[in-house]
Coordinates of C-alpha atoms in Angstrom, one line a residue:
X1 CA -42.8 -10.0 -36.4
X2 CA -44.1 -6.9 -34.9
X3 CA -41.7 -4.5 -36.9
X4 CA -42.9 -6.0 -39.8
X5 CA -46.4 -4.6 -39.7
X6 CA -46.5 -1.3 -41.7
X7 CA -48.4 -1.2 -45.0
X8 CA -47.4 0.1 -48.5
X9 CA -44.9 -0.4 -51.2
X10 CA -41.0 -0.9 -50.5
X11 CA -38.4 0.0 -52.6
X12 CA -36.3 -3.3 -53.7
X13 CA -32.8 -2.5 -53.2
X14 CA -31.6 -6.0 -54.6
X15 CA -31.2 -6.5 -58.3
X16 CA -30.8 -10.3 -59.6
X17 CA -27.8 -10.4 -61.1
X18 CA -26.8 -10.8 -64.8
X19 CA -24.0 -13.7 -64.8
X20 CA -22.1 -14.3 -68.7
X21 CA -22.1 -17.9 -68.6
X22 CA -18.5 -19.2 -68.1
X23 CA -16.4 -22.2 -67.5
X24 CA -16.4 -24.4 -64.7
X25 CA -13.9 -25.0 -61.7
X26 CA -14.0 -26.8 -58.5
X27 CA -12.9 -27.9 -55.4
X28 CA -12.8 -29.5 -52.4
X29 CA -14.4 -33.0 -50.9
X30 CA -14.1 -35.4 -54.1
X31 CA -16.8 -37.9 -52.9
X32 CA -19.6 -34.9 -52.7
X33 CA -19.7 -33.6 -56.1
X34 CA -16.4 -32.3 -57.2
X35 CA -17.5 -33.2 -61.1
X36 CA -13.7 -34.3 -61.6
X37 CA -12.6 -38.1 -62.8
X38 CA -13.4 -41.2 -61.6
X39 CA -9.8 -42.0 -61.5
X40 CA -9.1 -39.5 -58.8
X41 CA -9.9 -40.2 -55.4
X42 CA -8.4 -37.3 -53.5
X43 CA -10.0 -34.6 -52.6
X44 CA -9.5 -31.6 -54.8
X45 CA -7.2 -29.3 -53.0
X46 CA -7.0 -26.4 -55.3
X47 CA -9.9 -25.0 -58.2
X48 CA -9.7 -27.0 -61.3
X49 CA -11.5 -26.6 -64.6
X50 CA -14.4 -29.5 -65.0
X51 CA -13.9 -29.9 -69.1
X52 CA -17.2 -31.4 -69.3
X53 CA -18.2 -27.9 -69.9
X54 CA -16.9 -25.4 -72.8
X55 CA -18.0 -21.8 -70.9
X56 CA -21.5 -22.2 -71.2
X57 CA -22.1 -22.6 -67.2
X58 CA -24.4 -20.2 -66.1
X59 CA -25.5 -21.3 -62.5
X60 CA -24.5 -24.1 -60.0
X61 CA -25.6 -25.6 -57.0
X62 CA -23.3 -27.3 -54.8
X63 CA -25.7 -29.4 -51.5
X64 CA -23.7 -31.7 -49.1
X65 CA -23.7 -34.5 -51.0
X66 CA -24.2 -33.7 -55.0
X67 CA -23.7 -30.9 -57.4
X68 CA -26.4 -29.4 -60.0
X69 CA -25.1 -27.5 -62.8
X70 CA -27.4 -25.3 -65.3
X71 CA -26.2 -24.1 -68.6
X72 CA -27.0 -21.0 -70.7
X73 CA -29.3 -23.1 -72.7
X74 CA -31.5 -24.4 -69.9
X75 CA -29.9 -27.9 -70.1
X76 CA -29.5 -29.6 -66.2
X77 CA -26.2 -31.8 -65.5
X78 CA -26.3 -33.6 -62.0
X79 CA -23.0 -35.0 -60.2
X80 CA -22.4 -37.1 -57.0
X81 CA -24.0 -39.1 -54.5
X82 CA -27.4 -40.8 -56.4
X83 CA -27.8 -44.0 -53.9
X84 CA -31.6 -42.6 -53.0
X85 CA -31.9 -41.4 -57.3
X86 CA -30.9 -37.3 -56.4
X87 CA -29.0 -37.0 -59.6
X88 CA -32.5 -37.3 -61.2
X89 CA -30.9 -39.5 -64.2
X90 CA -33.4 -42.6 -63.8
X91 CA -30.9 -44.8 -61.8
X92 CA -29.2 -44.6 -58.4
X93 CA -25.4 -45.4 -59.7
X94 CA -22.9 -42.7 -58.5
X95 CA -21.8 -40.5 -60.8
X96 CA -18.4 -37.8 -60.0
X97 CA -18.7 -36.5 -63.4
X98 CA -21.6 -34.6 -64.9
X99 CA -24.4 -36.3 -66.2
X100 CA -27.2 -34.6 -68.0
X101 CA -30.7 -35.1 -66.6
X102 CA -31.9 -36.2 -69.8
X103 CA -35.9 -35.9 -68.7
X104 CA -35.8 -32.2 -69.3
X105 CA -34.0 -32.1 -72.7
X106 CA -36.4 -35.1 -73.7
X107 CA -39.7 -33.0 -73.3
X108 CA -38.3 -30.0 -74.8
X109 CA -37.7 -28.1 -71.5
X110 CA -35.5 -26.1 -69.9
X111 CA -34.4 -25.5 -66.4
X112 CA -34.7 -21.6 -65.0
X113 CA -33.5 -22.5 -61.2
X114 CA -32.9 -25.3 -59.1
X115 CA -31.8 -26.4 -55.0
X116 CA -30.7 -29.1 -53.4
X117 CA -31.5 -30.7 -50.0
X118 CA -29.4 -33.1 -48.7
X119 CA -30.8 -36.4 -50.6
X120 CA -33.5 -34.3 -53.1
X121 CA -33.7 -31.6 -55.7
X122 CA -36.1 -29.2 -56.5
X123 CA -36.1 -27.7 -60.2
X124 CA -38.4 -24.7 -62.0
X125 CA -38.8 -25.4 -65.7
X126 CA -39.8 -23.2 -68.8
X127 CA -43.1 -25.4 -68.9
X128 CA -43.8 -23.3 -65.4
X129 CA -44.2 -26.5 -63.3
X130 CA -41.9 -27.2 -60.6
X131 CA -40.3 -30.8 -60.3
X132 CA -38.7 -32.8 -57.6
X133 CA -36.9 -36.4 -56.9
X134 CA -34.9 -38.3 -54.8
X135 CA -35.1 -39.7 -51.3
X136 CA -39.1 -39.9 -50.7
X137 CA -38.3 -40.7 -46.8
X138 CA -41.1 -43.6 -46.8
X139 CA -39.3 -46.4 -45.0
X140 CA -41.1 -48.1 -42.0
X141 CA -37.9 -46.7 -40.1
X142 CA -37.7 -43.4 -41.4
X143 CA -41.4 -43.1 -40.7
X144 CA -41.1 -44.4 -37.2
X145 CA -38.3 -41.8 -36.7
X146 CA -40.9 -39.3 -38.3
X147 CA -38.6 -38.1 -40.7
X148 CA -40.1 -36.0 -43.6
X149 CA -39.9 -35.6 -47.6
X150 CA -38.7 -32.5 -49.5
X151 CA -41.1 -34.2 -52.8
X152 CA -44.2 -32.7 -52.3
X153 CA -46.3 -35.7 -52.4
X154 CA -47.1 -39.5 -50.9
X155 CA -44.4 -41.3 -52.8
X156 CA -43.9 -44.7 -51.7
X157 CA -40.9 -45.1 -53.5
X158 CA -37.6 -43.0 -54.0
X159 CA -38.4 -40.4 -57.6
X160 CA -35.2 -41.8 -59.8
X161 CA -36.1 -39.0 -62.5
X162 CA -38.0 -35.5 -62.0
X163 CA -41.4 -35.1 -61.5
X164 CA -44.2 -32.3 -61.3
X165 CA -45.5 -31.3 -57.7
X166 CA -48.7 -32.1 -58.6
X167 CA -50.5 -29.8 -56.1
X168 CA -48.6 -26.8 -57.6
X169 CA -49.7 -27.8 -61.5
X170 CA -51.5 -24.6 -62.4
X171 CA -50.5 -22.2 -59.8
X172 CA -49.0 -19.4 -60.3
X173 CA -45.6 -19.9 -62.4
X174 CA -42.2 -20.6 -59.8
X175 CA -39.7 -17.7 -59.6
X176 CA -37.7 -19.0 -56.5
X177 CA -37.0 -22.2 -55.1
X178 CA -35.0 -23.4 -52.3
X179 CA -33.8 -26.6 -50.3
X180 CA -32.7 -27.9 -47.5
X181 CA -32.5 -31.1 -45.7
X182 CA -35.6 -32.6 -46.4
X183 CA -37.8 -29.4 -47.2
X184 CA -38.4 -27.6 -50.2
X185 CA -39.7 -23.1 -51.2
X186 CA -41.3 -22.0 -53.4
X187 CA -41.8 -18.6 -54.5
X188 CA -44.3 -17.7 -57.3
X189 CA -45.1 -15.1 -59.3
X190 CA -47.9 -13.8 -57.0
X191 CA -45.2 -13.5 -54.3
X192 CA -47.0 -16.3 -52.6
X193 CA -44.4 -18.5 -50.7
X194 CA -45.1 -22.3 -50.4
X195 CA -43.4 -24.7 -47.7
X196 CA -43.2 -28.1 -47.2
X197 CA -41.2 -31.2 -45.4
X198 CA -39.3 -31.2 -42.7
X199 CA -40.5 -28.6 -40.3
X200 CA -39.4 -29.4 -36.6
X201 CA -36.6 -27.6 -36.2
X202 CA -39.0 -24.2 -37.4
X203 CA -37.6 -25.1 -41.4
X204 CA -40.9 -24.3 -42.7
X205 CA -41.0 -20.8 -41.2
X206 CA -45.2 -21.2 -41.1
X207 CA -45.1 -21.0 -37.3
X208 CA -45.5 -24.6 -36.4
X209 CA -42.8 -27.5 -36.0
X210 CA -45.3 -30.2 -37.7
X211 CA -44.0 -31.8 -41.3
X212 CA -45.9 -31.1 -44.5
X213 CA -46.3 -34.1 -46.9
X214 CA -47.6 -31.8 -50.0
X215 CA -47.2 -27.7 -50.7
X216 CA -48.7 -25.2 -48.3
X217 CA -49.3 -21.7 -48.3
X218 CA -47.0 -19.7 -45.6
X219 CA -49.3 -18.2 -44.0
X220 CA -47.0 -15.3 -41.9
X221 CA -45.7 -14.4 -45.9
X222 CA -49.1 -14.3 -47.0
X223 CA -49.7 -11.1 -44.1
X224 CA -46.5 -9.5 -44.9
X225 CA -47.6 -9.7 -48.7
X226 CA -50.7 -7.4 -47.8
X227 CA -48.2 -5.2 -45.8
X228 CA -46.2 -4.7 -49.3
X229 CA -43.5 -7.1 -48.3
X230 CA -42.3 -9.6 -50.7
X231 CA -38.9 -11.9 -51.1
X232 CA -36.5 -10.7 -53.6
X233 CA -33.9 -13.9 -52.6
X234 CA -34.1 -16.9 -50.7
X235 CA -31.6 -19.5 -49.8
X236 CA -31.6 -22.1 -47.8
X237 CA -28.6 -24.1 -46.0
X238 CA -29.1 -27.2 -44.4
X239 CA -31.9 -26.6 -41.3
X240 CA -31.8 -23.0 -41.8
X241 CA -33.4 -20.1 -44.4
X242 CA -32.9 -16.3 -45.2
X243 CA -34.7 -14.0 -47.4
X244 CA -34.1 -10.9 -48.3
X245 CA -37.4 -8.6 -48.4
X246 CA -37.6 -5.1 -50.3
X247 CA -36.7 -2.0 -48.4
X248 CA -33.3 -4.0 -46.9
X249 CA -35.0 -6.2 -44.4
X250 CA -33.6 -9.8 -44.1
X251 CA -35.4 -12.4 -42.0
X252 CA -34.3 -16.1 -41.2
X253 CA -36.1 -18.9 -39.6
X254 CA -35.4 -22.7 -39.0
X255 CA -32.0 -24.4 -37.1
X256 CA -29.1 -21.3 -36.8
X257 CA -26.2 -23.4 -36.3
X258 CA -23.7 -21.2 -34.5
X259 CA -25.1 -18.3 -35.3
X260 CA -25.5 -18.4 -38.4
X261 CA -28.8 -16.8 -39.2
X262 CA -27.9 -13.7 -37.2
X263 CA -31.4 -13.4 -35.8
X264 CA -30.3 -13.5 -32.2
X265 CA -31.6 -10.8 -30.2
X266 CA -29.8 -11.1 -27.4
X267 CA -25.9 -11.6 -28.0
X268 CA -24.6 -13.8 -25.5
X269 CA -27.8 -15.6 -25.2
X270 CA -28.6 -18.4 -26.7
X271 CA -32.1 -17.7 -28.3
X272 CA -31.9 -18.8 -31.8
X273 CA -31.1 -22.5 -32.1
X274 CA -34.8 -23.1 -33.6
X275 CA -36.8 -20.1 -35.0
X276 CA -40.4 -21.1 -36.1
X277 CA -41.6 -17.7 -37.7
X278 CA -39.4 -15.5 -39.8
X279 CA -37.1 -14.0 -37.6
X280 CA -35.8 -10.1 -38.5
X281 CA -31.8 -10.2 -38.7
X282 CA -30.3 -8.5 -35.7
X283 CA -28.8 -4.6 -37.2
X284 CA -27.1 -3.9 -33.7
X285 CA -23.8 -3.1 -35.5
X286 CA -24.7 -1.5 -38.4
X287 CA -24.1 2.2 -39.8
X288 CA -27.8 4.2 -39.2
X289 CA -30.1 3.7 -42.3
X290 CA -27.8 1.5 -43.7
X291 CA -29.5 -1.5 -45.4
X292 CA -29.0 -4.6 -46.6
X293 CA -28.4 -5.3 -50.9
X294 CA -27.7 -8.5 -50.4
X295 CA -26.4 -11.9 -48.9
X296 CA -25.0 -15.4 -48.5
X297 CA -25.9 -18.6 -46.3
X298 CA -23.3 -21.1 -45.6
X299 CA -23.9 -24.2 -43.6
X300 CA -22.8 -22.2 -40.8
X301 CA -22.6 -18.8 -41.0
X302 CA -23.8 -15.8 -43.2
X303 CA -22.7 -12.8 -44.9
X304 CA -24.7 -9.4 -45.5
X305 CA -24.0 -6.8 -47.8
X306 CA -24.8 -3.3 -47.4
X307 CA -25.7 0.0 -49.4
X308 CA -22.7 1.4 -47.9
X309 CA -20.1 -1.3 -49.3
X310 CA -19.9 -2.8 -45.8
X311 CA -20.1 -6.7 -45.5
X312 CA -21.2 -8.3 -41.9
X313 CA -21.0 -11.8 -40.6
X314 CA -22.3 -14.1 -38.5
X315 CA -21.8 -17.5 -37.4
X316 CA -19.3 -19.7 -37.3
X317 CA -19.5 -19.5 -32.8
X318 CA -17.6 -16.0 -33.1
X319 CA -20.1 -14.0 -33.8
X320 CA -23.9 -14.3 -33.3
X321 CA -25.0 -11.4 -34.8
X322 CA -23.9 -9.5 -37.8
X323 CA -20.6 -7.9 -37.3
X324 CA -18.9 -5.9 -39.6
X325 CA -15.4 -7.7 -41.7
X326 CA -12.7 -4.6 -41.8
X327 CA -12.1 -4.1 -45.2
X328 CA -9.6 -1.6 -47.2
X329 CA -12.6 1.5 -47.7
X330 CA -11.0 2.4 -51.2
X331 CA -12.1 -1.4 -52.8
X332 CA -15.4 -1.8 -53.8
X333 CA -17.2 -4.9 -52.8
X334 CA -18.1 -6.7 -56.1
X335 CA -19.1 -10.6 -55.2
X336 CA -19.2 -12.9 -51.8
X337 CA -19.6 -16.5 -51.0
X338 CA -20.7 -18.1 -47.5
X339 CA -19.9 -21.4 -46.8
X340 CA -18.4 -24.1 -44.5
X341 CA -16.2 -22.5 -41.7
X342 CA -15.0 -20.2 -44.2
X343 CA -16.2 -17.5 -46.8
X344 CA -15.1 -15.2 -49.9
X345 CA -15.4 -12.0 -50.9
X346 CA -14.0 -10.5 -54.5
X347 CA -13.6 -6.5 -54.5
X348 CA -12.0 -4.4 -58.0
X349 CA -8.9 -5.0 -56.4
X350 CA -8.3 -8.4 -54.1
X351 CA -10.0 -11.8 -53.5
X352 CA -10.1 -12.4 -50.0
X353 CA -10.7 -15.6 -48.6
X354 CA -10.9 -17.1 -45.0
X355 CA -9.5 -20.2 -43.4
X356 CA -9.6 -22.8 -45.9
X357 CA -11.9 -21.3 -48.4
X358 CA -9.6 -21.9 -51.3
X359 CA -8.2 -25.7 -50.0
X360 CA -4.9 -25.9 -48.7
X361 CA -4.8 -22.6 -46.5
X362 CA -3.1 -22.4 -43.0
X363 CA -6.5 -22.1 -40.9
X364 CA -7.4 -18.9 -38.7
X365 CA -10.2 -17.5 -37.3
X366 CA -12.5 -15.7 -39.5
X367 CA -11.1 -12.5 -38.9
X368 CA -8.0 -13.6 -40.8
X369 CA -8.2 -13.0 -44.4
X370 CA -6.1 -14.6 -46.9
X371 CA -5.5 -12.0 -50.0
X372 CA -4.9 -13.2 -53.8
X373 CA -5.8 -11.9 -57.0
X374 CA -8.1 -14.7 -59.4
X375 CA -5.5 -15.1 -62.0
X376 CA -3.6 -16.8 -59.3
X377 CA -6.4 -19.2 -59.1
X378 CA -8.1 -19.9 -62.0
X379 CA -6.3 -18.2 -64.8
X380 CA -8.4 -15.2 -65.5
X381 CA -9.6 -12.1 -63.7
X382 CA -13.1 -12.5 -64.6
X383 CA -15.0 -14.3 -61.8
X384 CA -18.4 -14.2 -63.0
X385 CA -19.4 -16.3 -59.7
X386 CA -18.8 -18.4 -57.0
X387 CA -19.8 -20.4 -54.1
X388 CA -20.8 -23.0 -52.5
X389 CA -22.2 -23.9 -48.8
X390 CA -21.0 -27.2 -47.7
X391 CA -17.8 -28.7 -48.7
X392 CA -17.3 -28.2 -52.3
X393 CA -17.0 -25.1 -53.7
X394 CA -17.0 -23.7 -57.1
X395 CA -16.3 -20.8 -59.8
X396 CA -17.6 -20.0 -62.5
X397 CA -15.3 -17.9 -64.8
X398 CA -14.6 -16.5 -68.3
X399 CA -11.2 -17.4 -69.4

């Protein structure tokens, strides 16, 4: 982390953006949080409308193996797998359609930002406490195995329903979170950044591959706080993190499955399968000064958006670094999606998508892009978002 040493204040370059809630559409693997009928067993090839909803989506969360869904009110619906209780609804039956996590509408809450792991959630709520459930990882075997918990405390039991961290009640109020498989980030207010879980595979970024049972201060985030740095967007993707700092820097750590972190310094080498410190993203390939705006993590690979209306990739075992996607220069890049062997990127003009983005698609290699326009595909021209890391993928549109 030596080029992250200088002191002062950094311009942010990223903005959060502003989404009009919207309807609901999805697609892909039916079994891992599709949201569409019980009666339908096949996967979901192409987007379809989820009528639970009546366009008052306003974020989603897609993990491996469940969907969350937030509305414009604050209100939290859940979909999916729940066998270890990671819908959060009190039980552990399955559930394809949405449910709503009644816990947080009971106590007169509502939800500001949520993440999955694989087999937990992680929520932020208005009461400025931060909540998880689902699979505690206390088994005799899962213990022997020395597997983790993304919870945040000594549960002996899986959490059916939410519940407050504990060691975070009256800390500074949450304004990130972030998931993965077995590990949970927090961001607060104070731009303090805490970790904890699974950490062996470098997940925790804190320097160490030991697992955390409660919340801990990051301790490399803390220095780069007192050098003016501080996290304007974090995601997480299975074993693997990036954040995107002010002044355009990005840095990853944890498991960078085929590249997908970008952080690998030298090309053709393989340096980056575990990364235990926040790693700076490698800028070989791009323009002088250019900086980063913004970016995506799929499950394995990323994409990287610059001030110059360039996007780069990485991942996917092409391309270990960020390289840049050739793009018509008259469009302007307006939204992009990482995700499983496959991304998206929406300009004023086209939707591109690659390999089987938008399910059923002849597959390519990345550097193939499919072109389309959104009404083709869900009926209206304005895509307020979409994603999606894993295997279902989703839009959230005004129409």
């Amino acid at each position: 982390m030596n080029c992250l040493t200088h002191s002062g204040l950094f311009k942010s370059l990223w903005t959060r953006p502003i989404y009009r809630a919207g309807n609901l559409y999805t697609w892909g693997v039916h079994s891992l949080g599709c949201g569409i009928n019980q009666d339908s067993q096949r996967d979901q090839l192409r987007p379809r409308r989820i009528d639970t909803f009546n366009g008052n989506v306003a974020k989603v969360y897609p993990s491996e193996y469940f969907t969350a869904v937030i509305t414009d009110n604050g209100d939290l619906y859940t979909f999916g797998h729940n066998n270890l209780g990671q819908l959060g609804l009190g039980n552990t039956e399955e559930h394809q359609t949405p449910q709503l996590v009644k816990f947080f509408r009971d106590k007169g809450l509502r939800v500001t930002d949520v993440a999955l792991g694989s087999n937990h959630a992680i929520a932020l709520a208005s009461d400025g406490n931060v909540y998880t459930w689902g699979n505690a990882n206390n088994s005799f075997l899962a213990q022997l195995q020395g597997k983790a918990s993304g919870l945040g405390d000594n549960y002996q039991n899986n959490v059916l329903a939410p519940a407050a961290v504990q060691k975070l009640v009256g800390t500074p109020k949450g304004k990130f979170v972030s998931a993965g498989i077995n590990y949970s980030i927090v961001v607060n207010e104070n731009n303090q950044v805490y970790v904890w879980g699974a950490g062996k595979r470098g997940e925790l970024g804190n320097g160490c591959s030991l697992n955390f049972k409660y919340p801990e201060l990051n301790p490399i985030f803390e220095q780069l706080s007192k050098s003016g740095y501080t996290i304007q967007k974090i995601k997480s993707c299975f074993a693997g993190t990036l954040a995107l700092l002010n002044d355009g820097i990005v840095v990853g750590w944890g498991r960078s499955y085929y590249g997908s972190l970008g952080v690998r310094q030298q090309e053709y080498v393989v340096t980056d399968l575990e990364n235990y410190t926040p790693t700076p993203v490698n800028l070989k390939y791009f323009q002088p000064n250019e900086k980063v705006v913004d970016f995506d993590l799929g499950y394995n690979l990323s994409l990287f958006q610059t001030d110059q209306n360039r996007i780069y990739l990485s991942g996917y075992d092409e391309t270990y670094v960020p390289r840049p996607i050739d793009l018509p220069k008259d469009e302007k890049i307006l939204k992009f999606s990482a995700s499983n062997n496959s991304y998206a990127i929406l300009t004023d003009k086209n939707f591109y998508t690659s390999n089987e983005y938008v399910i059923p698609q002849q597959k390519r290699n990345l550097g193939f892009l499919f072109k389309s326009q959104p009404q083709e595909l869900f009926n209206s021209t304005n895509i307020e978002s979409f994603g999606g890391g894993y295997r279902v993928r989703y839009a959230i549109v005004n129409n």
